[in-house]
PDB file of C-alpha atoms and ligand atoms in Angstrom:
ATOM      1  CA  MET A   1      12.344 -74.002-116.286  1.00  0.00           C
ATOM      2  CA  HIS A   2      15.638 -74.905-117.888  1.00  0.00           C
ATOM      3  CA  LEU A   3      17.981 -72.800-120.204  1.00  0.00           C
ATOM      4  CA  THR A   4      20.651 -74.085-122.399  1.00  0.00           C
ATOM      5  CA  ILE A   5      23.271 -71.807-123.809  1.00  0.00           C
ATOM      6  CA  LEU A   6      23.917 -72.788-127.489  1.00  0.00           C
ATOM      7  CA  ILE A   7      26.430 -70.230-128.335  1.00  0.00           C
ATOM      8  CA  ASP A   8      28.009 -67.202-126.764  1.00  0.00           C
ATOM      9  CA  ASN A   9      31.092 -64.863-127.191  1.00  0.00           C
ATOM     10  CA  ARG A  10      33.374 -66.441-124.419  1.00  0.00           C
ATOM     11  CA  PRO A  11      35.110 -69.441-125.461  1.00  0.00           C
ATOM     12  CA  ALA A  12      34.153 -72.692-123.794  1.00  0.00           C
ATOM     13  CA  SER A  13      36.145 -75.902-124.261  1.00  0.00           C
ATOM     14  CA  GLY A  14      34.624 -78.380-126.536  1.00  0.00           C
ATOM     15  CA  PHE A  15      32.153 -75.961-128.229  1.00  0.00           C
ATOM     16  CA  GLU A  16      32.081 -73.344-131.060  1.00  0.00           C
ATOM     17  CA  SER A  17      31.996 -69.728-129.849  1.00  0.00           C
ATOM     18  CA  GLU A  18      31.336 -66.504-131.740  1.00  0.00           C
ATOM     19  CA  HIS A  19      30.231 -62.923-131.239  1.00  0.00           C
ATOM     20  CA  GLY A  20      26.636 -63.808-130.783  1.00  0.00           C
ATOM     21  CA  LEU A  21      24.008 -65.407-128.681  1.00  0.00           C
ATOM     22  CA  CYS A  22      21.501 -68.293-129.028  1.00  0.00           C
ATOM     23  CA  LEU A  23      19.735 -70.004-126.147  1.00  0.00           C
ATOM     24  CA  LEU A  24      16.992 -72.550-125.672  1.00  0.00           C
ATOM     25  CA  VAL A  25      14.320 -71.907-123.074  1.00  0.00           C
ATOM     26  CA  GLU A  26      12.350 -74.853-121.894  1.00  0.00           C
ATOM     27  CA  THR A  27       9.147 -73.918-119.858  1.00  0.00           C
ATOM     28  CA  LYS A  28       6.474 -76.261-118.578  1.00  0.00           C
ATOM     29  CA  THR A  29       4.569 -75.705-121.841  1.00  0.00           C
ATOM     30  CA  HIS A  30       7.047 -74.561-124.645  1.00  0.00           C
ATOM     31  CA  LYS A  31      10.534 -75.003-126.123  1.00  0.00           C
ATOM     32  CA  ILE A  32      11.541 -71.513-127.271  1.00  0.00           C
ATOM     33  CA  LEU A  33      14.736 -70.727-129.001  1.00  0.00           C
ATOM     34  CA  VAL A  34      15.926 -67.228-128.355  1.00  0.00           C
ATOM     35  CA  ASP A  35      17.992 -65.868-131.140  1.00  0.00           C
ATOM     36  CA  THR A  36      20.295 -67.821-133.526  1.00  0.00           C
ATOM     37  CA  GLY A  37      23.773 -66.502-133.046  1.00  0.00           C
ATOM     38  CA  LEU A  38      25.942 -65.062-135.782  1.00  0.00           C
ATOM     39  CA  SER A  39      26.653 -67.997-138.169  1.00  0.00           C
ATOM     40  CA  GLY A  40      24.599 -70.978-137.261  1.00  0.00           C
ATOM     41  CA  LYS A  41      27.296 -72.743-135.349  1.00  0.00           C
ATOM     42  CA  ALA A  42      24.964 -72.747-132.450  1.00  0.00           C
ATOM     43  CA  PHE A  43      23.288 -75.725-134.102  1.00  0.00           C
ATOM     44  CA  ASP A  44      26.603 -77.681-134.224  1.00  0.00           C
ATOM     45  CA  ASN A  45      26.817 -77.025-130.480  1.00  0.00           C
ATOM     46  CA  ALA A  46      23.100 -78.058-130.132  1.00  0.00           C
ATOM     47  CA  GLU A  47      23.873 -81.361-131.865  1.00  0.00           C
ATOM     48  CA  LYS A  48      26.776 -82.033-129.492  1.00  0.00           C
ATOM     49  CA  LEU A  49      24.518 -81.230-126.473  1.00  0.00           C
ATOM     50  CA  GLY A  50      21.862 -83.636-127.688  1.00  0.00           C
ATOM     51  CA  VAL A  51      19.479 -80.668-128.088  1.00  0.00           C
ATOM     52  CA  ASN A  52      16.957 -81.429-130.967  1.00  0.00           C
ATOM     53  CA  ILE A  53      16.175 -78.111-132.886  1.00  0.00           C
ATOM     54  CA  ASN A  54      13.229 -79.838-134.604  1.00  0.00           C
ATOM     55  CA  ASP A  55      11.473 -79.883-131.149  1.00  0.00           C
ATOM     56  CA  VAL A  56      11.586 -76.010-130.885  1.00  0.00           C
ATOM     57  CA  ASP A  57       7.957 -74.680-130.901  1.00  0.00           C
ATOM     58  CA  LEU A  58       8.943 -70.934-131.200  1.00  0.00           C
ATOM     59  CA  LEU A  59      11.972 -68.930-132.209  1.00  0.00           C
ATOM     60  CA  LEU A  60      12.108 -65.401-130.756  1.00  0.00           C
ATOM     61  CA  LEU A  61      14.432 -62.910-132.498  1.00  0.00           C
ATOM     62  CA  SER A  62      15.163 -60.439-129.811  1.00  0.00           C
ATOM     63  CA  HIS A  63      16.243 -57.658-132.341  1.00  0.00           C
ATOM     64  CA  GLY A  64      17.687 -57.392-135.755  1.00  0.00           C
ATOM     65  CA  HIS A  65      21.369 -57.414-135.331  1.00  0.00           C
ATOM     66  CA  ILE A  66      23.288 -59.981-137.168  1.00  0.00           C
ATOM     67  CA  ASP A  67      24.923 -61.513-134.089  1.00  0.00           C
ATOM     68  CA  HIS A  68      21.348 -62.665-133.044  1.00  0.00           C
ATOM     69  CA  THR A  69      19.708 -63.330-136.515  1.00  0.00           C
ATOM     70  CA  GLY A  70      22.727 -64.668-138.555  1.00  0.00           C
ATOM     71  CA  GLY A  71      21.792 -68.380-137.860  1.00  0.00           C
ATOM     72  CA  LEU A  72      18.343 -67.956-139.169  1.00  0.00           C
ATOM     73  CA  ARG A  73      19.022 -69.856-142.500  1.00  0.00           C
ATOM     74  CA  ARG A  74      20.271 -72.821-140.754  1.00  0.00           C
ATOM     75  CA  PHE A  75      17.411 -72.896-138.241  1.00  0.00           C
ATOM     76  CA  LEU A  76      14.904 -72.696-141.099  1.00  0.00           C
ATOM     77  CA  GLU A  77      16.664 -75.591-142.754  1.00  0.00           C
ATOM     78  CA  ILE A  78      16.466 -77.738-139.523  1.00  0.00           C
ATOM     79  CA  ASN A  79      13.107 -76.649-138.298  1.00  0.00           C
ATOM     80  CA  GLN A  80      10.034 -76.605-140.496  1.00  0.00           C
ATOM     81  CA  LYS A  81       7.267 -75.757-137.836  1.00  0.00           C
ATOM     82  CA  ALA A  82       8.231 -73.182-135.376  1.00  0.00           C
ATOM     83  CA  LYS A  83       6.706 -69.772-135.760  1.00  0.00           C
ATOM     84  CA  ILE A  84       9.252 -66.941-135.510  1.00  0.00           C
ATOM     85  CA  ILE A  85       8.435 -63.876-133.471  1.00  0.00           C
ATOM     86  CA  ALA A  86      10.172 -60.644-134.216  1.00  0.00           C
ATOM     87  CA  SER A  87       9.549 -56.862-134.188  1.00  0.00           C
ATOM     88  CA  HIS A  88       7.889 -55.725-137.355  1.00  0.00           C
ATOM     89  CA  LEU A  89      10.950 -53.412-137.743  1.00  0.00           C
ATOM     90  CA  VAL A  90      13.345 -56.288-138.393  1.00  0.00           C
ATOM     91  CA  SER A  91      12.127 -57.263-141.803  1.00  0.00           C
ATOM     92  CA  ASP A  92      13.059 -53.834-143.539  1.00  0.00           C
ATOM     93  CA  THR A  93      15.596 -52.037-141.217  1.00  0.00           C
ATOM     94  CA  LYS A  94      19.205 -51.610-142.248  1.00  0.00           C
ATOM     95  CA  TYR A  95      21.373 -51.716-139.115  1.00  0.00           C
ATOM     96  CA  TRP A  96      24.990 -50.457-138.925  1.00  0.00           C
ATOM     97  CA  SER A  97      27.880 -50.071-136.402  1.00  0.00           C
ATOM     98  CA  ASN A  98      30.735 -47.585-136.563  1.00  0.00           C
ATOM     99  CA  ARG A  99      32.605 -49.135-133.664  1.00  0.00           C
ATOM    100  CA  GLY A 100      36.338 -49.241-134.647  1.00  0.00           C
ATOM    101  CA  GLY A 101      35.902 -46.073-136.707  1.00  0.00           C
ATOM    102  CA  LYS A 102      34.327 -47.473-139.820  1.00  0.00           C
ATOM    103  CA  PHE A 103      30.675 -48.337-140.649  1.00  0.00           C
ATOM    104  CA  HIS A 104      29.911 -51.963-141.208  1.00  0.00           C
ATOM    105  CA  SER A 105      26.473 -53.706-141.672  1.00  0.00           C
ATOM    106  CA  LEU A 106      24.728 -55.524-138.778  1.00  0.00           C
ATOM    107  CA  SER A 107      21.559 -56.172-140.848  1.00  0.00           C
ATOM    108  CA  PRO A 108      19.774 -59.467-140.893  1.00  0.00           C
ATOM    109  CA  ASP A 109      19.154 -61.368-144.225  1.00  0.00           C
ATOM    110  CA  THR A 110      15.895 -59.472-145.061  1.00  0.00           C
ATOM    111  CA  GLU A 111      15.414 -61.510-148.298  1.00  0.00           C
ATOM    112  CA  LEU A 112      15.499 -64.641-146.264  1.00  0.00           C
ATOM    113  CA  ILE A 113      12.869 -63.117-143.905  1.00  0.00           C
ATOM    114  CA  ARG A 114      10.684 -62.141-146.822  1.00  0.00           C
ATOM    115  CA  ASN A 115      10.947 -65.555-148.370  1.00  0.00           C
ATOM    116  CA  ASN A 116       9.696 -67.234-145.145  1.00  0.00           C
ATOM    117  CA  ILE A 117       7.203 -64.503-144.270  1.00  0.00           C
ATOM    118  CA  ASP A 118       4.545 -67.127-143.486  1.00  0.00           C
ATOM    119  CA  ARG A 119       6.563 -68.371-140.530  1.00  0.00           C
ATOM    120  CA  PHE A 120       6.769 -64.902-138.908  1.00  0.00           C
ATOM    121  CA  ILE A 121       4.629 -63.273-136.257  1.00  0.00           C
ATOM    122  CA  PHE A 122       5.682 -59.560-136.384  1.00  0.00           C
ATOM    123  CA  LEU A 123       5.005 -57.537-133.313  1.00  0.00           C
ATOM    124  CA  ASN A 124       4.552 -53.908-132.646  1.00  0.00           C
ATOM    125  CA  ASP A 125       3.127 -54.390-129.089  1.00  0.00           C
ATOM    126  CA  ASN A 126       3.463 -56.830-126.295  1.00  0.00           C
ATOM    127  CA  TYR A 127       2.461 -60.415-127.079  1.00  0.00           C
ATOM    128  CA  LEU A 128       1.218 -62.931-124.679  1.00  0.00           C
ATOM    129  CA  ILE A 129       1.958 -66.600-125.760  1.00  0.00           C
ATOM    130  CA  ASN A 130      -0.254 -67.642-122.744  1.00  0.00           C
ATOM    131  CA  ASN A 131      -0.787 -66.303-119.192  1.00  0.00           C
ATOM    132  CA  GLU A 132       2.698 -67.271-118.071  1.00  0.00           C
ATOM    133  CA  ILE A 133       4.771 -66.269-121.215  1.00  0.00           C
ATOM    134  CA  GLY A 134       4.997 -62.884-122.821  1.00  0.00           C
ATOM    135  CA  VAL A 135       7.105 -61.278-125.345  1.00  0.00           C
ATOM    136  CA  ILE A 136       7.622 -57.639-124.127  1.00  0.00           C
ATOM    137  CA  ILE A 137       8.721 -54.502-126.057  1.00  0.00           C
ATOM    138  CA  PRO A 138      10.277 -52.234-123.493  1.00  0.00           C
ATOM    139  CA  LYS A 139       8.751 -48.893-124.416  1.00  0.00           C
ATOM    140  CA  ASN A 140       9.250 -46.942-121.187  1.00  0.00           C
ATOM    141  CA  ALA A 141      12.933 -46.021-120.515  1.00  0.00           C
ATOM    142  CA  HIS A 142      13.373 -43.918-117.303  1.00  0.00           C
ATOM    143  CA  ASN A 143      16.982 -45.229-116.724  1.00  0.00           C
ATOM    144  CA  PRO A 144      19.992 -44.692-118.796  1.00  0.00           C
ATOM    145  CA  LYS A 145      20.655 -46.978-121.806  1.00  0.00           C
ATOM    146  CA  PRO A 146      24.017 -48.482-122.334  1.00  0.00           C
ATOM    147  CA  GLN A 147      26.571 -46.075-123.579  1.00  0.00           C
ATOM    148  CA  GLY A 148      27.834 -48.491-126.194  1.00  0.00           C
ATOM    149  CA  ASN A 149      24.594 -47.830-128.242  1.00  0.00           C
ATOM    150  CA  ARG A 150      26.283 -44.719-129.503  1.00  0.00           C
ATOM    151  CA  TYR A 151      28.072 -46.803-132.090  1.00  0.00           C
ATOM    152  CA  LEU A 152      24.820 -48.169-133.465  1.00  0.00           C
ATOM    153  CA  PHE A 153      22.745 -46.739-136.255  1.00  0.00           C
ATOM    154  CA  VAL A 154      19.933 -47.609-138.577  1.00  0.00           C
ATOM    155  CA  SER A 155      19.960 -46.057-142.116  1.00  0.00           C
ATOM    156  CA  ASN A 156      17.089 -44.420-144.114  1.00  0.00           C
ATOM    157  CA  GLY A 157      18.275 -43.847-147.573  1.00  0.00           C
ATOM    158  CA  ASP A 158      21.860 -42.502-147.104  1.00  0.00           C
ATOM    159  CA  LYS A 159      21.115 -40.949-143.777  1.00  0.00           C
ATOM    160  CA  MET A 160      22.366 -42.638-140.534  1.00  0.00           C
ATOM    161  CA  ILE A 161      19.957 -42.346-137.579  1.00  0.00           C
ATOM    162  CA  PRO A 162      21.017 -43.377-134.031  1.00  0.00           C
ATOM    163  CA  TYR A 163      19.653 -46.787-133.033  1.00  0.00           C
ATOM    164  CA  THR A 164      16.979 -46.577-130.482  1.00  0.00           C
ATOM    165  CA  ALA A 165      16.395 -50.261-129.913  1.00  0.00           C
ATOM    166  CA  SER A 166      12.713 -49.903-130.639  1.00  0.00           C
ATOM    167  CA  ASP A 167      12.944 -53.341-132.335  1.00  0.00           C
ATOM    168  CA  GLU A 168      14.154 -54.999-129.020  1.00  0.00           C
ATOM    169  CA  LEU A 169      11.937 -57.716-127.371  1.00  0.00           C
ATOM    170  CA  ALA A 170      12.454 -59.538-124.185  1.00  0.00           C
ATOM    171  CA  LEU A 171      10.984 -62.825-123.170  1.00  0.00           C
ATOM    172  CA  SER A 172       9.176 -63.023-119.831  1.00  0.00           C
ATOM    173  CA  VAL A 173       8.252 -66.193-118.209  1.00  0.00           C
ATOM    174  CA  VAL A 174       6.316 -66.388-114.929  1.00  0.00           C
ATOM    175  CA  GLU A 175       6.534 -69.726-113.007  1.00  0.00           C
ATOM    176  CA  ASP A 176       5.187 -70.170-109.520  1.00  0.00           C
ATOM    177  CA  GLY A 177       4.733 -66.280-109.217  1.00  0.00           C
ATOM    178  CA  ARG A 178       8.375 -65.674-110.079  1.00  0.00           C
ATOM    179  CA  LEU A 179       9.449 -63.916-113.277  1.00  0.00           C
ATOM    180  CA  VAL A 180      12.442 -64.867-115.400  1.00  0.00           C
ATOM    181  CA  ILE A 181      13.487 -62.361-118.048  1.00  0.00           C
ATOM    182  CA  ILE A 182      15.490 -63.297-121.155  1.00  0.00           C
ATOM    183  CA  SER A 183      17.031 -60.229-122.837  1.00  0.00           C
ATOM    184  CA  PRO A 184      19.877 -61.165-125.164  1.00  0.00           C
ATOM    185  CA  CYS A 185      21.578 -57.762-125.835  1.00  0.00           C
ATOM    186  CA  SER A 186      19.619 -55.333-123.484  1.00  0.00           C
ATOM    187  CA  HIS A 187      20.114 -52.208-125.633  1.00  0.00           C
ATOM    188  CA  GLN A 188      17.283 -50.650-123.728  1.00  0.00           C
ATOM    189  CA  GLY A 189      19.173 -51.191-120.436  1.00  0.00           C
ATOM    190  CA  LEU A 190      18.694 -53.866-117.851  1.00  0.00           C
ATOM    191  CA  LEU A 191      16.696 -51.712-115.454  1.00  0.00           C
ATOM    192  CA  ASN A 192      14.289 -50.350-118.079  1.00  0.00           C
ATOM    193  CA  ILE A 193      13.773 -53.894-119.409  1.00  0.00           C
ATOM    194  CA  ALA A 194      13.069 -55.324-115.912  1.00  0.00           C
ATOM    195  CA  ASP A 195      10.693 -52.514-115.194  1.00  0.00           C
ATOM    196  CA  ASN A 196       8.709 -53.002-118.316  1.00  0.00           C
ATOM    197  CA  CYS A 197       8.569 -56.803-118.045  1.00  0.00           C
ATOM    198  CA  CYS A 198       7.351 -56.554-114.366  1.00  0.00           C
ATOM    199  CA  ASN A 199       4.570 -54.212-115.324  1.00  0.00           C
ATOM    200  CA  ALA A 200       3.487 -56.164-118.409  1.00  0.00           C
ATOM    201  CA  MET A 201       3.412 -59.498-116.620  1.00  0.00           C
ATOM    202  CA  ASN A 202       2.108 -58.066-113.368  1.00  0.00           C
ATOM    203  CA  CYS A 203       4.834 -59.559-111.226  1.00  0.00           C
ATOM    204  CA  SER A 204       7.595 -57.719-109.353  1.00  0.00           C
ATOM    205  CA  TYR A 205       9.458 -60.702-108.023  1.00  0.00           C
ATOM    206  CA  ILE A 206      12.188 -61.286-110.657  1.00  0.00           C
ATOM    207  CA  ALA A 207      13.889 -64.622-110.008  1.00  0.00           C
ATOM    208  CA  ALA A 208      16.429 -64.204-112.764  1.00  0.00           C
ATOM    209  CA  PHE A 209      17.508 -61.875-115.530  1.00  0.00           C
ATOM    210  CA  VAL A 210      19.429 -63.639-118.329  1.00  0.00           C
ATOM    211  CA  GLY A 211      21.220 -62.115-121.252  1.00  0.00           C
ATOM    212  CA  GLY A 212      23.966 -59.748-122.479  1.00  0.00           C
ATOM    213  CA  LEU A 213      23.895 -56.273-121.068  1.00  0.00           C
ATOM    214  CA  HIS A 214      25.708 -54.265-123.799  1.00  0.00           C
ATOM    215  CA  LEU A 215      27.880 -52.793-121.078  1.00  0.00           C
ATOM    216  CA  LEU A 216      31.109 -52.547-123.138  1.00  0.00           C
ATOM    217  CA  ASP A 217      34.579 -52.140-121.610  1.00  0.00           C
ATOM    218  CA  ASP A 218      35.966 -48.655-121.678  1.00  0.00           C
ATOM    219  CA  GLU A 219      32.519 -47.090-121.792  1.00  0.00           C
ATOM    220  CA  SER A 220      31.305 -44.687-118.981  1.00  0.00           C
ATOM    221  CA  ASP A 221      28.181 -46.690-117.951  1.00  0.00           C
ATOM    222  CA  ASP A 222      27.547 -46.368-114.179  1.00  0.00           C
ATOM    223  CA  VAL A 223      27.712 -50.140-113.654  1.00  0.00           C
ATOM    224  CA  ALA A 224      27.933 -49.847-109.773  1.00  0.00           C
ATOM    225  CA  SER A 225      24.592 -48.004-109.747  1.00  0.00           C
ATOM    226  CA  ILE A 226      22.983 -50.590-111.854  1.00  0.00           C
ATOM    227  CA  ALA A 227      24.098 -53.246-109.299  1.00  0.00           C
ATOM    228  CA  SER A 228      22.945 -51.256-106.358  1.00  0.00           C
ATOM    229  CA  GLN A 229      19.583 -50.593-108.174  1.00  0.00           C
ATOM    230  CA  ILE A 230      19.175 -54.203-108.735  1.00  0.00           C
ATOM    231  CA  ASN A 231      19.809 -54.897-104.957  1.00  0.00           C
ATOM    232  CA  HIS A 232      17.413 -52.273-104.009  1.00  0.00           C
ATOM    233  CA  LEU A 233      14.540 -53.167-106.496  1.00  0.00           C
ATOM    234  CA  TYR A 234      14.992 -56.808-107.043  1.00  0.00           C
ATOM    235  CA  PRO A 235      16.943 -58.138-103.942  1.00  0.00           C
ATOM    236  CA  GLN A 236      16.244 -61.715-104.807  1.00  0.00           C
ATOM    237  CA  MET A 237      17.211 -61.512-108.502  1.00  0.00           C
ATOM    238  CA  HIS A 238      20.012 -63.665-110.008  1.00  0.00           C
ATOM    239  CA  LEU A 239      21.811 -62.119-112.920  1.00  0.00           C
ATOM    240  CA  TYR A 240      23.123 -64.503-115.604  1.00  0.00           C
ATOM    241  CA  THR A 241      25.165 -62.565-118.253  1.00  0.00           C
ATOM    242  CA  SER A 242      27.842 -62.976-120.950  1.00  0.00           C
ATOM    243  CA  HIS A 243      27.692 -62.050-124.650  1.00  0.00           C
ATOM    244  CA  CYS A 244      28.161 -58.259-124.928  1.00  0.00           C
ATOM    245  CA  THR A 245      28.798 -57.688-121.122  1.00  0.00           C
ATOM    246  CA  GLY A 246      32.413 -56.517-120.890  1.00  0.00           C
ATOM    247  CA  ASN A 247      34.897 -58.039-118.240  1.00  0.00           C
ATOM    248  CA  ASN A 248      35.102 -54.733-116.380  1.00  0.00           C
ATOM    249  CA  ALA A 249      31.362 -54.516-116.157  1.00  0.00           C
ATOM    250  CA  CYS A 250      31.372 -58.121-115.022  1.00  0.00           C
ATOM    251  CA  ALA A 251      33.807 -57.505-112.259  1.00  0.00           C
ATOM    252  CA  ILE A 252      31.714 -54.466-110.880  1.00  0.00           C
ATOM    253  CA  LEU A 253      28.473 -56.553-111.065  1.00  0.00           C
ATOM    254  CA  GLN A 254      30.230 -59.379-109.392  1.00  0.00           C
ATOM    255  CA  GLU A 255      31.224 -57.085-106.430  1.00  0.00           C
ATOM    256  CA  GLY A 256      27.751 -55.628-106.115  1.00  0.00           C
ATOM    257  CA  LEU A 257      25.647 -58.771-106.521  1.00  0.00           C
ATOM    258  CA  ASN A 258      27.976 -61.447-104.952  1.00  0.00           C
ATOM    259  CA  ASP A 259      26.518 -64.869-105.305  1.00  0.00           C
ATOM    260  CA  LYS A 260      23.632 -63.541-107.329  1.00  0.00           C
ATOM    261  CA  PHE A 261      25.989 -62.849-110.209  1.00  0.00           C
ATOM    262  CA  HIS A 262      26.905 -65.519-112.755  1.00  0.00           C
ATOM    263  CA  ILE A 263      28.798 -65.600-116.105  1.00  0.00           C
ATOM    264  CA  PHE A 264      27.100 -68.096-118.366  1.00  0.00           C
ATOM    265  CA  THR A 265      29.084 -70.115-120.896  1.00  0.00           C
ATOM    266  CA  THR A 266      28.256 -72.156-124.088  1.00  0.00           C
ATOM    267  CA  GLY A 267      26.998 -75.491-123.393  1.00  0.00           C
ATOM    268  CA  GLU A 268      25.917 -74.672-119.867  1.00  0.00           C
ATOM    269  CA  GLY A 269      22.331 -75.731-118.611  1.00  0.00           C
ATOM    270  CA  ILE A 270      20.788 -73.390-116.128  1.00  0.00           C
ATOM    271  CA  ASN A 271      17.984 -74.683-113.914  1.00  0.00           C
ATOM    272  CA  ILE A 272      15.994 -71.657-112.850  1.00  0.00           C
ATOM    273  CA  GLY A 273      14.313 -72.488-109.634  1.00  0.00           C
ATOM    274  CA  SER A 274      17.194 -74.596-108.119  1.00  0.00           C
ATOM    275  CA  PHE A 275      18.604 -71.431-106.503  1.00  0.00           C
ATOM    276  CA  ILE A 276      15.295 -69.981-105.362  1.00  0.00           C
ATOM    277  CA  HIS A 277      14.610 -70.185-101.513  1.00  0.00           C
TER     278      HIS A 277
HETATM  279 FE1  LIG V 301      22.599 -55.970-130.475  1.00  0.00          FE
HETATM  280 FE1  LIG V 302      24.260 -58.625-129.383  1.00  0.00          FE
END
């Protein structure tokens, strides 16, 4: 299984970067694009990398936030065939953030979604693409969710309601009895997402967890405890993160996970399996 990071927050020489995530997941059977970044610049990077977006079989939108759905228009211009999997909530939810003290919209282009409705598969429950690939809605949360969620809201009329991340989906791929989880923003919290994906895919051996963790700097998340829980529950798990994982959180995770911790960068190819012993 091979991943290619098409865009991410952290600058990488020779590539566009932005606050957003887009990555390509190539399994034995599918080419799945996960999210589209903020602006569509991910597809300029794809061209530089020789990645043909026409070959993508499926697009998964991990949740509605614009830093994951903003490149949808360009994706639809390039790729005429892939079905698009998203939570049923994404098509009519208005998303907001008040980080920085002022409300600003994080909503996707709902008109674009409605105009291309025949391309979409909307989920309100887990969805198995085949026996090895599942799209999981993490509904059970026994562990704390990231503190940074407190800046996030959805609106109902003029009422702001705290964002619960009920639109969040994670891609789970089992290859050779080992689970790989792709979770771009992890608003539900890494440990909750890992637990739900293991249960849904009936596999407790996580080879890798890949995605942003929404552990923002200057928040009071107990990151050291997350690292020690990972070591306890999934001792073999490699963590690949960037996007919304702050530098402080990265430093703590690095200390806790040592050589199982990696910060991914735009343009990077990750061969899952090459590090498994
Ligand atoms: Fe998000
Ligand atoms: Fe995000």
